[in-house]
PDB file of C-alpha atoms in Angstrom:
ATOM      1  CA  MET A   1     145.945  80.814  92.179  1.00  0.00           C
ATOM      2  CA  VAL A   2     146.883  84.189  93.638  1.00  0.00           C
ATOM      3  CA  ASP A   3     149.975  84.167  95.820  1.00  0.00           C
ATOM      4  CA  ARG A   4     150.294  85.723  99.252  1.00  0.00           C
ATOM      5  CA  GLU A   5     152.272  88.782  98.141  1.00  0.00           C
ATOM      6  CA  GLU A   6     149.581  89.780  95.634  1.00  0.00           C
ATOM      7  CA  LEU A   7     146.872  89.404  98.261  1.00  0.00           C
ATOM      8  CA  GLU A   8     148.893  91.443 100.761  1.00  0.00           C
ATOM      9  CA  LYS A   9     149.221  94.245  98.205  1.00  0.00           C
ATOM     10  CA  LYS A  10     145.553  94.073  97.274  1.00  0.00           C
ATOM     11  CA  TYR A  11     144.210  94.117 100.842  1.00  0.00           C
ATOM     12  CA  LYS A  12     147.105  96.062 102.428  1.00  0.00           C
ATOM     13  CA  ILE A  13     147.422  93.632 105.332  1.00  0.00           C
ATOM     14  CA  ASP A  14     149.984  91.143 106.565  1.00  0.00           C
ATOM     15  CA  LEU A  15     148.929  87.595 105.652  1.00  0.00           C
ATOM     16  CA  SER A  16     151.699  85.769 107.480  1.00  0.00           C
ATOM     17  CA  PRO A  17     150.427  82.858 109.595  1.00  0.00           C
ATOM     18  CA  ALA A  18     151.257  84.682 112.839  1.00  0.00           C
ATOM     19  CA  ALA A  19     149.389  87.839 111.769  1.00  0.00           C
ATOM     20  CA  VAL A  20     146.355  85.866 110.601  1.00  0.00           C
ATOM     21  CA  ARG A  21     146.335  83.836 113.837  1.00  0.00           C
ATOM     22  CA  GLY A  22     146.485  87.055 115.878  1.00  0.00           C
ATOM     23  CA  ARG A  23     143.530  88.583 114.025  1.00  0.00           C
ATOM     24  CA  VAL A  24     141.491  85.384 114.341  1.00  0.00           C
ATOM     25  CA  ILE A  25     142.175  85.290 118.088  1.00  0.00           C
ATOM     26  CA  ARG A  26     141.202  88.985 118.301  1.00  0.00           C
ATOM     27  CA  ASP A  27     137.959  88.432 116.387  1.00  0.00           C
ATOM     28  CA  THR A  28     137.071  85.363 118.452  1.00  0.00           C
ATOM     29  CA  ALA A  29     137.789  87.247 121.692  1.00  0.00           C
ATOM     30  CA  ILE A  30     135.571  90.145 120.589  1.00  0.00           C
ATOM     31  CA  LEU A  31     132.735  87.740 119.785  1.00  0.00           C
ATOM     32  CA  PHE A  32     133.232  85.941 123.121  1.00  0.00           C
ATOM     33  CA  ILE A  33     133.182  89.248 125.051  1.00  0.00           C
ATOM     34  CA  ALA A  34     130.003  90.288 123.205  1.00  0.00           C
ATOM     35  CA  GLY A  35     128.451  86.930 124.148  1.00  0.00           C
ATOM     36  CA  VAL A  36     129.425  87.356 127.805  1.00  0.00           C
ATOM     37  CA  ALA A  37     128.025  90.908 127.777  1.00  0.00           C
ATOM     38  CA  TYR A  38     124.735  89.605 126.315  1.00  0.00           C
ATOM     39  CA  TYR A  39     124.678  86.793 128.889  1.00  0.00           C
ATOM     40  CA  ILE A  40     125.105  89.327 131.714  1.00  0.00           C
ATOM     41  CA  PHE A  41     122.531  91.653 130.145  1.00  0.00           C
ATOM     42  CA  VAL A  42     119.796  88.999 129.916  1.00  0.00           C
ATOM     43  CA  THR A  43     120.500  87.607 133.400  1.00  0.00           C
ATOM     44  CA  VAL A  44     120.565  91.002 135.145  1.00  0.00           C
ATOM     45  CA  THR A  45     117.765  92.794 133.266  1.00  0.00           C
ATOM     46  CA  PRO A  46     114.266  91.667 132.283  1.00  0.00           C
ATOM     47  CA  PHE A  47     115.135  92.284 128.620  1.00  0.00           C
ATOM     48  CA  SER A  48     116.172  89.698 126.056  1.00  0.00           C
ATOM     49  CA  TYR A  49     115.871  89.029 122.341  1.00  0.00           C
ATOM     50  CA  LYS A  50     112.362  87.949 121.371  1.00  0.00           C
ATOM     51  CA  CYS A  51     111.625  85.593 118.503  1.00  0.00           C
ATOM     52  CA  TYR A  52     109.277  87.417 116.167  1.00  0.00           C
ATOM     53  CA  ILE A  53     108.314  84.213 114.352  1.00  0.00           C
ATOM     54  CA  HIS A  54     107.058  82.858 117.670  1.00  0.00           C
ATOM     55  CA  GLU A  55     105.401  86.166 118.604  1.00  0.00           C
ATOM     56  CA  ILE A  56     103.562  86.531 115.273  1.00  0.00           C
ATOM     57  CA  PHE A  57     102.797  82.950 114.218  1.00  0.00           C
ATOM     58  CA  GLY A  58     102.989  81.048 117.504  1.00  0.00           C
ATOM     59  CA  LEU A  59     105.523  78.621 116.008  1.00  0.00           C
ATOM     60  CA  ASP A  60     108.973  77.783 117.283  1.00  0.00           C
ATOM     61  CA  CYS A  61     111.653  78.755 114.784  1.00  0.00           C
ATOM     62  CA  PRO A  62     114.749  76.537 114.558  1.00  0.00           C
ATOM     63  CA  MET A  63     116.636  78.918 116.846  1.00  0.00           C
ATOM     64  CA  CYS A  64     113.894  79.337 119.484  1.00  0.00           C
ATOM     65  CA  GLY A  65     115.294  78.472 122.881  1.00  0.00           C
ATOM     66  CA  THR A  66     118.923  79.150 121.978  1.00  0.00           C
ATOM     67  CA  THR A  67     119.269  82.046 124.439  1.00  0.00           C
ATOM     68  CA  ARG A  68     117.705  79.970 127.212  1.00  0.00           C
ATOM     69  CA  MET A  69     119.947  77.058 126.177  1.00  0.00           C
ATOM     70  CA  MET A  70     123.051  79.245 126.483  1.00  0.00           C
ATOM     71  CA  LEU A  71     121.884  80.549 129.869  1.00  0.00           C
ATOM     72  CA  ALA A  72     121.386  76.956 131.053  1.00  0.00           C
ATOM     73  CA  LEU A  73     124.853  76.040 129.758  1.00  0.00           C
ATOM     74  CA  GLY A  74     126.223  79.005 131.718  1.00  0.00           C
ATOM     75  CA  ARG A  75     124.733  77.380 134.848  1.00  0.00           C
ATOM     76  CA  LEU A  76     126.079  73.963 133.686  1.00  0.00           C
ATOM     77  CA  ASP A  77     122.508  72.643 133.547  1.00  0.00           C
ATOM     78  CA  PHE A  78     122.965  70.403 130.511  1.00  0.00           C
ATOM     79  CA  ALA A  79     119.560  68.685 130.778  1.00  0.00           C
ATOM     80  CA  LYS A  80     117.676  71.986 130.575  1.00  0.00           C
ATOM     81  CA  ALA A  81     119.998  73.248 127.852  1.00  0.00           C
ATOM     82  CA  PHE A  82     119.178  70.160 125.776  1.00  0.00           C
ATOM     83  CA  HIS A  83     115.460  70.602 126.467  1.00  0.00           C
ATOM     84  CA  TYR A  84     115.425  74.216 125.196  1.00  0.00           C
ATOM     85  CA  ASN A  85     116.959  73.515 121.768  1.00  0.00           C
ATOM     86  CA  GLN A  86     118.118  69.982 121.018  1.00  0.00           C
ATOM     87  CA  PHE A  87     119.598  70.729 117.587  1.00  0.00           C
ATOM     88  CA  MET A  88     121.701  73.695 118.678  1.00  0.00           C
ATOM     89  CA  PHE A  89     122.798  71.845 121.815  1.00  0.00           C
ATOM     90  CA  LEU A  90     124.076  68.899 119.778  1.00  0.00           C
ATOM     91  CA  THR A  91     125.679  71.002 117.034  1.00  0.00           C
ATOM     92  CA  LEU A  92     127.139  73.782 119.215  1.00  0.00           C
ATOM     93  CA  PRO A  93     130.727  72.460 118.897  1.00  0.00           C
ATOM     94  CA  TYR A  94     130.369  72.519 115.102  1.00  0.00           C
ATOM     95  CA  VAL A  95     128.916  76.055 115.172  1.00  0.00           C
ATOM     96  CA  VAL A  96     131.798  77.315 117.319  1.00  0.00           C
ATOM     97  CA  TYR A  97     134.322  75.632 115.003  1.00  0.00           C
ATOM     98  CA  GLU A  98     132.607  77.034 111.904  1.00  0.00           C
ATOM     99  CA  VAL A  99     132.566  80.603 113.249  1.00  0.00           C
ATOM    100  CA  ILE A 100     136.271  80.463 114.082  1.00  0.00           C
ATOM    101  CA  TYR A 101     137.037  78.846 110.711  1.00  0.00           C
ATOM    102  CA  MET A 102     135.096  81.566 108.882  1.00  0.00           C
ATOM    103  CA  PHE A 103     137.071  84.196 110.807  1.00  0.00           C
ATOM    104  CA  TYR A 104     140.241  82.430 109.637  1.00  0.00           C
ATOM    105  CA  LEU A 105     139.101  82.338 106.001  1.00  0.00           C
ATOM    106  CA  ASN A 106     138.150  85.999 106.132  1.00  0.00           C
ATOM    107  CA  GLU A 107     141.424  87.082 107.716  1.00  0.00           C
ATOM    108  CA  SER A 108     143.603  84.939 105.448  1.00  0.00           C
ATOM    109  CA  LYS A 109     141.602  85.907 102.334  1.00  0.00           C
ATOM    110  CA  LYS A 110     141.155  82.260 101.392  1.00  0.00           C
ATOM    111  CA  PRO A 111     138.023  80.827  99.812  1.00  0.00           C
ATOM    112  CA  ALA A 112     135.963  78.297 101.713  1.00  0.00           C
ATOM    113  CA  GLY A 113     136.662  74.706 100.726  1.00  0.00           C
ATOM    114  CA  LYS A 114     134.065  72.675  98.863  1.00  0.00           C
ATOM    115  CA  ILE A 115     133.754  70.075 101.633  1.00  0.00           C
ATOM    116  CA  ASN A 116     133.284  72.779 104.257  1.00  0.00           C
ATOM    117  CA  MET A 117     130.540  74.427 102.205  1.00  0.00           C
ATOM    118  CA  ILE A 118     128.768  71.075 101.690  1.00  0.00           C
ATOM    119  CA  ILE A 119     128.836  70.422 105.449  1.00  0.00           C
ATOM    120  CA  LEU A 120     127.565  73.938 106.132  1.00  0.00           C
ATOM    121  CA  TYR A 121     124.677  73.482 103.671  1.00  0.00           C
ATOM    122  CA  ILE A 122     123.822  70.121 105.223  1.00  0.00           C
ATOM    123  CA  TRP A 123     123.783  71.799 108.649  1.00  0.00           C
ATOM    124  CA  LEU A 124     121.453  74.532 107.340  1.00  0.00           C
ATOM    125  CA  ILE A 125     119.105  71.940 105.802  1.00  0.00           C
ATOM    126  CA  LEU A 126     119.061  69.979 109.074  1.00  0.00           C
ATOM    127  CA  LEU A 127     118.358  73.209 110.971  1.00  0.00           C
ATOM    128  CA  PHE A 128     115.381  73.884 108.692  1.00  0.00           C
ATOM    129  CA  VAL A 129     114.114  70.296 109.061  1.00  0.00           C
ATOM    130  CA  PHE A 130     114.454  70.590 112.849  1.00  0.00           C
ATOM    131  CA  GLY A 131     112.394  73.801 112.739  1.00  0.00           C
ATOM    132  CA  VAL A 132     109.609  72.032 110.840  1.00  0.00           C
ATOM    133  CA  VAL A 133     109.677  68.834 112.915  1.00  0.00           C
ATOM    134  CA  ARG A 134     109.673  70.607 116.283  1.00  0.00           C
ATOM    135  CA  ASN A 135     106.368  72.275 115.357  1.00  0.00           C
ATOM    136  CA  ILE A 136     104.758  69.031 114.151  1.00  0.00           C
ATOM    137  CA  ILE A 137     105.638  66.892 117.174  1.00  0.00           C
TER     138      ILE A 137
END
């Protein structure tokens, strides 16, 4: 196990809990601001991200409807948000947690735990299964 001082020398950054917390908050704020900017962009302009899987094959990918879901959540229309992408709607709290946790692991230079990786792989498998099932039903 490498200790904190060695990691600080290697990466030339402060790995104290306060410094790591500050960088995680910064990274999360940047991502949040980018999300708000995208939200404003797609509500004010006629442009938005298109799903090329849907455009080319006519199938809904597992993420199809996520932008519309987020727009509906922005209007607090939970029923429509659920309708657009049920899987992402139900797992959104986990996704938010996982993104922040990955920021923390990156900033603290710690490896991801085995349990966390198993849960992440299960989530990815369920996302894939959802993508298949939504096109069959």
